[in-house]
Amino acid sequence: MQYMLLIYSDPAREPKYGTPEFEDLMKGYFDVNEKIKADGAMVSGEGLKGTDTATSLRIKSGKVETMDGPFAETREYLGGYYVVDVPDLDAALKYAALIPSAAFGTIEVRPLMDYNPAG
Amino acid sequence: MTSAASKAIAVQNALTQVLRDDRGRLMAGLISRLGDFGRAEDALQEASIAALKHWGRSGIPASPIGWLMKVALNKGIDRIRQSQREDHKAQEVSHLMAEHDAIDTAEDIPDERLRLIFTCCHPALEEKSRIALTLRTVCQLTTSEIANAFLDTEATMGQRLSRSKAKIKSAGIGFKVPDPEDWAERLETVLATLYLIFTTGYVTQEVGERDLCAEGLFLVRLLDRLRAGDPEIQGALALMLLTDARRPARIGADGASVAIEDQDRSLWQGELIAEGQRVLMGAVDQRAPGPFQIKAAIADCHMGEGGPDWAQISLLYQSLWAFEPTPVVALNWAVVLSELGHTETALTKIDSLSGALSQFQPFHAARADVLRKLDRGAEAASAYATAIEMAPNDAARIFLQNRLAQIQITKGL
């Protein structure tokens, strides 16, 4: 089964660039990348630039509206994701627990939609 | 009565009996083979209908559970066949066929209820859903019985159960016992769920159609049998036994709940106490302490011949704090401090918890009691009023009203 691990974190709580804590964070990501790859579970994974680079769009009454900033005003923002291919939820949760940002936010684990009609 | 009618009643009784005793075991076996809660339930339902017809005609089989398992598996496999469109599904079915040919008696059915309990109590499900699913699937309560226990409508509870079963399937929650590295954490969730079932029964005013205390005890005993020798399972079992032993004494003649130290000990059930203490000793001997063992030891220390051993209880709370540094544990510990005479310290501790526990009834009851001991009558009265308003049942309400009346008399309020 494939799961997306959505990494939500609060930028205010994350370590700043150049601090030893930031180095630890990067090393944590390096380790989890290597582990998921070595286990043969990696489908994909990317990090996103900050929310100050975000542009949001929606269509209202047939008209495109474009706005500066992310969709919702929350403290935790989507910062990146992994897609892993594992036997069950427990296995996906184990990788989620290794993502260093879990300490500064929330990792949401959701199965990917299966478009095969025979299930 | 015609002999046909009495025969039909005998068949109905035999079926009811096997479903009451073995539904959990049948469901566990069916889910593990058919791979799906809903499919397993439907298959067992169809097999039960078939049983009424066949047993009436050809007599009750030697092993009713073996018969039901075999027929339910056939029904389930038929259903999979009907819906299958792919080769790999055909293989799945042929593997099932080979396995179920061997089932003839109850002994041939491996007991897979351990996997079932861990699946029903998976932390990815809401707490209330874990309770409902466990009661429905392992204890064979009906949806309406579970709804009554939680003051929900049957429709709402039915939706909750369907949602949980759907999530198990769609989120890929495995039908399995957790890996060794996850065992301790997942067992904690299971035991917390079983203990909540037990305490829901304990707090509920009247024993409804099904006694949830008895279901909680049944479940933890089952767990203890399926996974023998685990000290935390034993701790939870001991805690429930020691609590249940006092049940006949916990409400006085006036309908008010009675504090442990004031209870009529002759009403305590000695056999349950002896079993609880024996189980607790066995757990403690393994020298792997955990929160349930400590809570059972606290319950045991409350029940000593000369009254509660508050000094020992305070030490046990200190150990419990290392495992569970929660506001509720802090509150209970503060109450013990007040029993030891540190009433001012207790009040300071309790007041520091007001943010976290203002919606928690025992917080107000404990605060009222400490204020009463400090002779701060007016404040105590106001705290009692809040506690009375939030009381979970009549017994607790009457107890608090009596206390409130006492201070009003002494203070002439």
Coordinates of C-alpha atoms in Angstrom, one line a residue:
Chain A
M1 CA 0.0 0.0 0.0
Q2 CA 1.2 3.5 -0.7
Y3 CA 1.0 6.3 1.9
M4 CA 1.8 9.9 1.7
L5 CA 3.5 11.3 4.8
L6 CA 2.6 15.0 4.8
I7 CA 5.0 17.1 6.8
Y8 CA 3.3 20.0 8.6
S9 CA 5.4 22.2 10.8
D10 CA 5.5 25.5 12.5
P11 CA 8.3 27.6 11.1
A12 CA 8.5 29.6 14.3
R13 CA 9.4 26.4 16.2
E14 CA 12.0 25.0 13.7
P15 CA 15.7 25.6 14.3
K16 CA 17.2 28.5 12.5
Y17 CA 19.7 28.0 9.6
G18 CA 23.3 28.0 10.9
T19 CA 22.6 26.7 14.4
P20 CA 23.8 23.2 15.6
E21 CA 20.1 22.3 15.9
F22 CA 19.6 23.0 12.2
E23 CA 22.5 20.7 11.4
D24 CA 20.8 18.0 13.5
L25 CA 17.6 18.5 11.6
M26 CA 19.3 18.1 8.2
K27 CA 21.1 15.0 9.4
G28 CA 17.8 13.6 10.6
Y29 CA 16.3 14.1 7.1
F30 CA 19.4 12.6 5.5
D31 CA 19.1 9.5 7.8
V32 CA 15.4 9.0 7.1
N33 CA 15.9 9.4 3.4
E34 CA 18.6 6.8 3.4
K35 CA 16.6 4.4 5.6
I36 CA 13.4 4.6 3.4
K37 CA 15.6 4.1 0.3
A38 CA 17.6 1.2 1.8
D39 CA 14.3 -0.5 2.8
G40 CA 13.1 -0.2 -0.8
A41 CA 10.0 1.7 0.4
M42 CA 10.7 5.1 -1.3
V43 CA 8.3 6.2 -4.0
S44 CA 9.0 9.9 -3.9
G45 CA 9.7 12.7 -1.5
E46 CA 10.2 16.5 -1.8
G47 CA 10.6 19.5 0.4
L48 CA 8.8 22.8 -0.3
K49 CA 10.1 26.3 -0.1
G50 CA 8.6 28.5 2.6
T51 CA 5.1 29.8 2.6
D52 CA 6.3 33.3 1.7
T53 CA 6.8 31.9 -1.8
A54 CA 3.3 30.5 -2.0
T55 CA 0.6 31.7 -4.3
S56 CA -3.0 30.5 -4.0
L57 CA -5.6 30.3 -6.6
R58 CA -9.3 29.6 -6.8
I59 CA -12.2 30.1 -9.2
K60 CA -15.1 32.1 -8.0
S61 CA -18.1 32.7 -10.3
G62 CA -16.0 31.5 -13.2
K63 CA -13.3 34.0 -12.5
V64 CA -9.8 33.1 -11.5
E65 CA -8.7 34.7 -8.2
T66 CA -5.0 34.7 -7.4
M67 CA -3.7 35.5 -4.0
D68 CA -0.4 35.9 -2.2
G69 CA 0.3 33.4 0.5
P70 CA -0.8 29.9 1.6
F71 CA -4.5 28.8 1.6
A72 CA -5.2 28.9 5.3
E73 CA -4.0 31.0 8.2
T74 CA -2.6 28.3 10.5
R75 CA 0.5 27.9 12.6
E76 CA 1.5 24.7 10.9
Y77 CA 2.2 24.6 7.2
L78 CA 2.8 21.9 4.7
G79 CA 6.6 21.8 4.3
G80 CA 7.2 18.6 2.3
Y81 CA 6.1 15.0 1.8
Y82 CA 7.2 11.5 1.3
V83 CA 5.3 8.8 -0.6
V84 CA 6.2 5.3 0.7
D85 CA 5.2 1.8 -0.4
V86 CA 4.8 -0.4 2.7
P87 CA 2.6 -3.4 3.8
D88 CA 0.4 -1.5 6.3
L89 CA -0.3 1.6 8.3
D90 CA 2.1 0.5 11.2
A91 CA 5.0 0.4 8.8
A92 CA 4.1 3.9 7.4
L93 CA 3.8 5.3 11.0
K94 CA 7.3 4.0 11.7
Y95 CA 8.8 6.1 9.0
A96 CA 6.6 9.1 10.0
A97 CA 8.1 8.9 13.5
L98 CA 11.6 9.1 12.0
I99 CA 10.9 12.4 10.3
P100 CA 12.7 15.1 12.3
S101 CA 9.9 17.7 11.8
A102 CA 7.6 15.5 13.9
A103 CA 9.2 17.3 16.8
F104 CA 8.1 20.7 15.5
G105 CA 4.7 19.9 14.0
T106 CA 2.6 17.0 12.8
I107 CA 3.1 14.3 10.2
E108 CA -0.2 13.4 8.6
V109 CA -0.3 9.8 7.2
R110 CA -2.8 9.1 4.5
P111 CA -3.2 6.2 2.0
L112 CA -3.1 7.1 -1.6
M113 CA -6.3 6.6 -3.6
D114 CA -6.3 3.3 -5.5
Y115 CA -7.7 3.8 -8.9
N116 CA -7.7 0.1 -9.8
P117 CA -11.4 -0.8 -9.9
A118 CA -10.8 -4.4 -8.7
G119 CA -9.2 -3.0 -5.5
Chain B
M1 CA -46.2 -27.4 22.0
T2 CA -45.5 -29.4 18.8
S3 CA -42.3 -31.3 18.6
A4 CA -41.3 -29.2 15.6
A5 CA -41.7 -26.0 17.6
S6 CA -39.7 -27.3 20.6
K7 CA -37.0 -28.5 18.1
A8 CA -36.8 -25.1 16.6
I9 CA -36.4 -23.5 20.0
A10 CA -33.6 -26.0 20.9
V11 CA -31.8 -25.1 17.7
Q12 CA -32.3 -21.4 18.3
N13 CA -30.9 -21.8 21.9
A14 CA -27.9 -23.8 20.7
L15 CA -27.1 -21.1 18.1
T16 CA -27.5 -18.3 20.6
Q17 CA -25.2 -20.1 23.0
V18 CA -22.4 -20.7 20.5
L19 CA -22.6 -17.1 19.2
R20 CA -22.5 -15.7 22.8
D21 CA -19.5 -17.9 23.8
D22 CA -17.5 -18.0 20.5
R23 CA -18.5 -15.0 18.3
G24 CA -15.2 -13.3 19.1
R25 CA -13.3 -16.4 18.1
L26 CA -15.3 -16.9 15.0
M27 CA -15.0 -13.3 13.9
A28 CA -11.2 -13.3 14.6
G29 CA -10.8 -16.4 12.4
L30 CA -13.0 -15.1 9.7
I31 CA -11.4 -11.6 9.5
S32 CA -8.0 -13.1 9.4
R33 CA -9.0 -15.4 6.4
L34 CA -11.4 -13.1 4.6
G35 CA -9.3 -10.0 5.3
D36 CA -12.1 -7.7 6.0
F37 CA -14.4 -6.9 9.0
G38 CA -17.5 -6.3 7.0
R39 CA -17.1 -9.4 4.9
A40 CA -16.5 -11.5 8.0
E41 CA -19.7 -10.1 9.7
D42 CA -21.8 -10.7 6.6
A43 CA -20.5 -14.3 6.3
L44 CA -21.2 -15.1 9.9
Q45 CA -24.7 -13.6 9.6
E46 CA -25.4 -15.8 6.6
A47 CA -24.0 -18.9 8.3
S48 CA -26.2 -18.3 11.3
I49 CA -29.3 -18.1 9.1
A50 CA -28.2 -21.3 7.4
A51 CA -27.6 -23.0 10.8
L52 CA -31.2 -22.4 11.8
K53 CA -32.4 -24.2 8.7
H54 CA -29.8 -27.1 8.6
W55 CA -29.6 -27.8 12.3
G56 CA -33.4 -28.0 12.5
R57 CA -33.4 -30.6 9.7
S58 CA -30.3 -32.7 10.4
G59 CA -29.7 -32.0 14.1
I60 CA -27.2 -29.8 16.0
P61 CA -23.7 -30.7 14.8
A62 CA -21.1 -32.2 17.1
S63 CA -19.0 -29.0 16.9
P64 CA -21.4 -26.0 16.3
I65 CA -18.4 -23.6 16.2
G66 CA -16.6 -25.7 13.6
W67 CA -19.8 -25.9 11.5
L68 CA -20.3 -22.2 11.6
M69 CA -16.7 -21.5 10.8
K70 CA -16.8 -23.8 7.8
V71 CA -20.1 -22.5 6.4
A72 CA -19.2 -18.9 7.1
L73 CA -15.9 -19.3 5.2
N74 CA -17.8 -20.9 2.3
K75 CA -20.2 -18.0 2.2
G76 CA -17.4 -15.5 2.4
I77 CA -15.4 -17.2 -0.4
D78 CA -18.6 -17.1 -2.5
R79 CA -18.9 -13.4 -2.0
I80 CA -15.2 -12.9 -2.9
R81 CA -15.8 -15.0 -6.1
Q82 CA -18.8 -12.9 -7.0
S83 CA -16.8 -9.7 -6.8
Q84 CA -13.5 -10.9 -8.1
R85 CA -12.3 -9.8 -11.5
E86 CA -8.7 -10.5 -11.3
D87 CA -6.3 -13.4 -11.3
H88 CA -4.6 -12.6 -8.0
K89 CA -8.0 -12.7 -6.3
A90 CA -8.6 -16.2 -7.6
Q91 CA -5.3 -17.3 -6.1
E92 CA -6.3 -15.7 -2.8
V93 CA -9.4 -17.9 -2.8
S94 CA -7.7 -21.1 -3.6
H95 CA -5.4 -20.6 -0.7
L96 CA -8.4 -20.1 1.6
M97 CA -10.0 -23.3 0.3
A98 CA -6.9 -25.4 1.1
E99 CA -6.8 -24.0 4.6
H100 CA -10.4 -24.4 5.6
D101 CA -10.8 -28.0 4.6
A102 CA -9.0 -28.8 7.8
I103 CA -11.6 -27.2 10.1
D104 CA -13.8 -29.8 11.8
T105 CA -13.8 -29.0 15.5
A106 CA -13.3 -26.0 17.8
E107 CA -9.7 -27.2 18.4
D108 CA -8.9 -26.8 14.7
I109 CA -9.7 -23.1 14.8
P110 CA -6.6 -21.2 15.9
D111 CA -7.5 -18.5 18.5
E112 CA -6.8 -15.3 16.7
R113 CA -8.5 -13.0 19.1
L114 CA -5.2 -11.4 20.2
R115 CA -4.8 -10.0 16.7
L116 CA -8.4 -9.0 16.8
I117 CA -8.0 -7.1 20.0
F118 CA -4.9 -5.2 18.8
T119 CA -6.7 -4.3 15.6
C120 CA -9.8 -3.0 17.3
C121 CA -7.7 -1.0 19.7
H122 CA -5.3 0.5 17.1
P123 CA -4.3 4.1 18.1
A124 CA -5.3 5.3 14.6
L125 CA -8.9 4.8 15.7
E126 CA -10.7 7.2 18.0
E127 CA -10.8 6.2 21.6
K128 CA -14.6 5.7 21.7
S129 CA -14.5 3.8 18.4
R130 CA -11.9 1.4 19.9
I131 CA -14.2 0.7 22.8
A132 CA -17.2 0.2 20.6
L133 CA -15.4 -2.0 18.1
T134 CA -14.0 -4.2 20.9
L135 CA -17.3 -4.6 22.6
R136 CA -19.0 -5.4 19.3
T137 CA -16.4 -7.7 17.8
V138 CA -14.8 -9.4 20.8
C139 CA -17.6 -9.3 23.4
Q140 CA -20.5 -9.8 21.1
L141 CA -22.5 -6.8 22.4
T142 CA -25.2 -5.6 20.0
T143 CA -25.0 -2.1 18.5
S144 CA -28.0 -1.1 20.6
E145 CA -26.4 -2.4 23.8
I146 CA -23.3 -0.4 23.1
A147 CA -25.3 2.7 22.2
N148 CA -27.2 2.4 25.5
A149 CA -24.0 2.2 27.5
F150 CA -22.7 5.4 25.9
L151 CA -26.1 7.2 25.8
D152 CA -25.9 7.4 22.1
T153 CA -28.7 6.5 19.6
E154 CA -28.4 3.2 17.9
A155 CA -28.0 4.9 14.5
T156 CA -25.1 7.1 15.7
M157 CA -23.3 4.1 17.2
G158 CA -24.0 2.1 14.1
Q159 CA -22.4 4.8 12.0
R160 CA -19.4 5.0 14.3
L161 CA -18.9 1.2 14.0
S162 CA -19.2 1.3 10.2
R163 CA -16.7 4.2 10.0
S164 CA -14.2 2.4 12.1
K165 CA -14.5 -0.8 10.1
A166 CA -14.1 1.2 6.9
K167 CA -11.0 3.0 8.3
I168 CA -9.4 -0.3 9.2
K169 CA -9.7 -1.4 5.6
S170 CA -9.0 1.9 3.8
A171 CA -6.1 3.1 6.0
G172 CA -4.5 -0.3 5.9
I173 CA -4.5 -1.1 9.6
G174 CA -3.0 -4.6 9.6
F175 CA -4.9 -7.5 11.3
K176 CA -1.9 -8.5 13.4
V177 CA -0.1 -8.4 16.7
P178 CA 2.3 -5.4 16.7
D179 CA 6.0 -5.9 16.1
P180 CA 8.1 -6.4 19.2
E181 CA 9.5 -2.8 19.1
D182 CA 5.9 -1.5 19.1
W183 CA 4.5 -3.9 21.6
A184 CA 4.8 -1.9 24.8
E185 CA 3.3 1.3 23.4
R186 CA 0.5 -0.6 21.6
L187 CA -0.3 -2.7 24.6
E188 CA -0.7 0.5 26.6
T189 CA -3.5 1.6 24.2
V190 CA -5.2 -1.8 24.4
L191 CA -5.1 -1.8 28.2
A192 CA -6.3 1.8 28.5
T193 CA -9.2 0.8 26.2
L194 CA -10.1 -2.2 28.3
Y195 CA -9.8 -0.2 31.5
L196 CA -12.1 2.4 30.1
I197 CA -14.7 -0.3 29.4
F198 CA -14.4 -1.4 33.0
T199 CA -14.6 2.1 34.5
T200 CA -17.6 3.0 32.3
G201 CA -19.4 0.1 33.8
Y202 CA -18.2 1.2 37.3
V203 CA -19.4 4.7 37.0
T204 CA -22.7 3.9 35.2
Q205 CA -25.5 4.0 37.6
E206 CA -27.4 0.8 36.9
V207 CA -26.1 -2.4 35.4
G208 CA -27.7 -2.3 32.0
E209 CA -28.4 -5.2 29.7
R210 CA -24.7 -6.0 29.8
D211 CA -22.4 -5.3 32.7
L212 CA -19.4 -3.4 31.3
C213 CA -17.3 -4.2 34.4
A214 CA -17.7 -7.9 33.6
E215 CA -16.9 -7.3 30.0
G216 CA -13.7 -5.4 30.9
L217 CA -12.7 -8.2 33.2
F218 CA -13.5 -10.8 30.6
L219 CA -11.3 -9.0 28.1
V220 CA -8.3 -8.5 30.3
R221 CA -8.5 -12.2 31.4
L222 CA -8.7 -13.2 27.8
L223 CA -5.6 -11.0 27.0
D224 CA -3.8 -12.6 30.0
R225 CA -4.5 -16.0 28.6
L226 CA -3.6 -15.2 25.0
R227 CA -0.3 -13.5 26.1
A228 CA 0.6 -15.2 29.3
G229 CA 3.1 -13.7 31.7
D230 CA 3.0 -10.0 30.6
P231 CA 3.4 -8.0 33.8
E232 CA 1.4 -5.0 32.6
I233 CA -1.5 -7.2 31.5
Q234 CA -1.4 -8.8 34.9
G235 CA -1.3 -5.4 36.5
A236 CA -4.4 -4.3 34.7
L237 CA -6.1 -7.6 35.7
A238 CA -5.1 -7.1 39.3
L239 CA -6.4 -3.5 39.3
M240 CA -9.8 -4.5 37.9
L241 CA -10.1 -7.5 40.4
L242 CA -9.3 -5.3 43.4
T243 CA -11.7 -2.6 42.3
D244 CA -14.4 -5.0 41.4
A245 CA -14.0 -6.7 44.8
R246 CA -15.3 -3.6 46.5
R247 CA -18.2 -3.0 44.3
P248 CA -20.9 -4.3 46.8
A249 CA -19.6 -1.9 49.4
R250 CA -19.1 1.3 47.4
I251 CA -22.7 2.6 47.8
G252 CA -24.2 3.0 51.3
A253 CA -27.8 2.5 52.4
D254 CA -28.5 6.2 51.8
G255 CA -27.5 5.8 48.2
A256 CA -24.3 7.8 48.6
S257 CA -20.9 6.5 47.5
V258 CA -18.7 5.5 50.4
A259 CA -14.9 6.3 50.6
I260 CA -12.8 3.1 50.7
E261 CA -11.7 3.7 54.3
D262 CA -15.3 4.0 55.4
Q263 CA -16.6 0.9 53.5
D264 CA -18.0 -2.2 55.2
R265 CA -15.2 -4.6 54.7
S266 CA -17.4 -7.6 55.3
L267 CA -19.1 -6.8 51.9
W268 CA -15.8 -7.0 50.0
Q269 CA -15.4 -10.1 47.9
G270 CA -12.5 -12.0 49.4
E271 CA -12.0 -14.3 46.5
L272 CA -11.5 -11.4 44.1
I273 CA -9.1 -9.7 46.5
A274 CA -7.1 -12.9 46.9
E275 CA -6.9 -13.4 43.2
G276 CA -6.0 -9.8 42.5
Q277 CA -3.2 -9.9 45.1
R278 CA -1.9 -13.1 43.7
V279 CA -1.9 -11.8 40.2
L280 CA -0.2 -8.6 41.3
M281 CA 2.5 -10.5 43.2
G282 CA 3.2 -12.5 40.1
A283 CA 3.6 -9.3 38.0
V284 CA 5.8 -7.5 40.5
D285 CA 8.1 -10.5 40.8
Q286 CA 9.1 -10.0 37.2
R287 CA 10.7 -6.6 38.1
A288 CA 9.4 -4.8 35.1
P289 CA 7.2 -2.1 36.6
G290 CA 4.6 -0.2 34.7
P291 CA 1.7 2.1 35.3
F292 CA -1.0 -0.6 35.7
Q293 CA 1.0 -2.6 38.2
I294 CA 1.6 0.6 40.2
K295 CA -2.1 1.5 40.1
A296 CA -3.0 -2.0 41.2
A297 CA -0.5 -1.7 44.1
I298 CA -2.1 1.6 45.0
A299 CA -5.6 0.0 45.1
D300 CA -4.1 -2.8 47.2
C301 CA -2.6 -0.3 49.7
H302 CA -6.0 1.3 50.1
M303 CA -7.4 -1.9 51.3
G304 CA -5.1 -2.9 54.2
E305 CA -6.6 -4.1 57.5
G306 CA -5.7 -0.9 59.4
G307 CA -7.0 1.4 56.7
P308 CA -5.1 2.9 53.8
D309 CA -1.3 3.1 54.0
W310 CA -1.0 6.7 52.8
A311 CA 2.8 7.0 53.1
Q312 CA 3.2 3.9 50.9
I313 CA 0.6 5.2 48.5
S314 CA 2.4 8.5 48.2
L315 CA 5.6 6.7 47.3
L316 CA 3.7 4.7 44.7
Y317 CA 2.4 7.9 43.2
Q318 CA 5.9 9.1 42.9
S319 CA 6.8 6.0 40.9
L320 CA 3.6 6.4 38.8
W321 CA 4.5 10.0 38.0
A322 CA 7.7 8.7 36.2
F323 CA 5.4 6.8 33.8
E324 CA 2.5 9.1 33.6
P325 CA 3.3 12.8 34.4
T326 CA -0.3 13.8 33.8
P327 CA -2.5 16.4 35.6
V328 CA -4.9 13.5 36.8
V329 CA -2.0 11.7 38.5
A330 CA -0.8 15.0 40.0
L331 CA -4.4 15.5 41.4
N332 CA -4.6 12.1 43.0
W333 CA -1.1 12.5 44.5
A334 CA -2.2 15.8 46.0
V335 CA -5.2 14.2 47.6
V336 CA -2.8 11.6 49.2
L337 CA -0.6 14.5 50.5
S338 CA -3.7 16.0 52.2
E339 CA -4.4 12.6 53.8
L340 CA -0.8 12.7 55.2
G341 CA -1.5 16.1 56.8
H342 CA 0.1 18.3 54.2
T343 CA -3.1 20.0 53.5
E344 CA -1.8 23.5 52.5
T345 CA 0.7 21.9 50.0
A346 CA -2.1 19.8 48.6
L347 CA -4.2 22.8 48.0
T348 CA -1.4 24.7 46.3
K349 CA -0.8 21.6 44.0
I350 CA -4.5 21.3 43.3
D351 CA -4.9 25.0 42.4
S352 CA -2.0 24.8 40.1
L353 CA -3.9 22.2 38.0
S354 CA -7.1 24.3 37.6
G355 CA -6.2 25.2 34.0
A356 CA -5.8 21.6 32.9
L357 CA -8.6 20.1 35.0
S358 CA -11.4 22.7 35.3
Q359 CA -13.7 20.4 33.3
F360 CA -12.8 17.3 35.3
Q361 CA -15.4 16.6 38.1
P362 CA -13.0 14.9 40.5
F363 CA -10.8 18.1 40.5
H364 CA -13.7 20.1 42.1
A365 CA -14.6 17.3 44.5
A366 CA -10.9 17.0 45.7
R367 CA -10.5 20.8 45.9
A368 CA -13.7 21.1 47.9
D369 CA -12.5 18.4 50.3
V370 CA -9.2 20.0 50.9
L371 CA -10.8 23.4 51.5
R372 CA -13.2 21.8 54.0
K373 CA -10.2 20.4 55.9
L374 CA -8.6 23.9 56.0
D375 CA -11.8 25.3 57.4
R376 CA -12.4 27.5 54.4
G377 CA -16.1 26.9 54.5
A378 CA -17.4 29.4 52.0
E379 CA -14.8 28.4 49.3
A380 CA -15.4 24.7 50.0
A381 CA -19.2 25.2 49.6
S382 CA -18.7 26.8 46.2
A383 CA -16.4 24.0 45.1
Y384 CA -18.8 21.4 46.3
A385 CA -21.6 23.0 44.4
T386 CA -19.6 22.8 41.2
A387 CA -18.6 19.2 41.9
I388 CA -22.3 18.3 42.6
E389 CA -23.4 19.9 39.3
M390 CA -20.8 17.8 37.4
A391 CA -21.3 14.6 39.3
P392 CA -21.4 11.5 37.0
N393 CA -24.1 9.6 39.0
D394 CA -26.5 9.9 41.9
A395 CA -24.2 8.1 44.4
A396 CA -21.4 10.7 43.9
R397 CA -24.0 13.5 44.0
I398 CA -25.5 12.4 47.3
F399 CA -22.1 11.9 48.8
L400 CA -21.1 15.4 48.0
Q401 CA -24.4 16.9 49.0
N402 CA -23.9 15.2 52.5
R403 CA -20.5 16.8 52.8
L404 CA -21.8 20.1 51.8
A405 CA -24.7 19.9 54.3
Q406 CA -22.1 19.0 57.0
I407 CA -20.1 22.2 56.5
Q408 CA -23.2 24.3 56.2
I409 CA -24.3 23.0 59.6
T410 CA -20.9 23.5 61.3
K411 CA -20.5 26.9 59.8
G412 CA -24.1 27.9 60.2
L413 CA -24.0 29.0 56.6

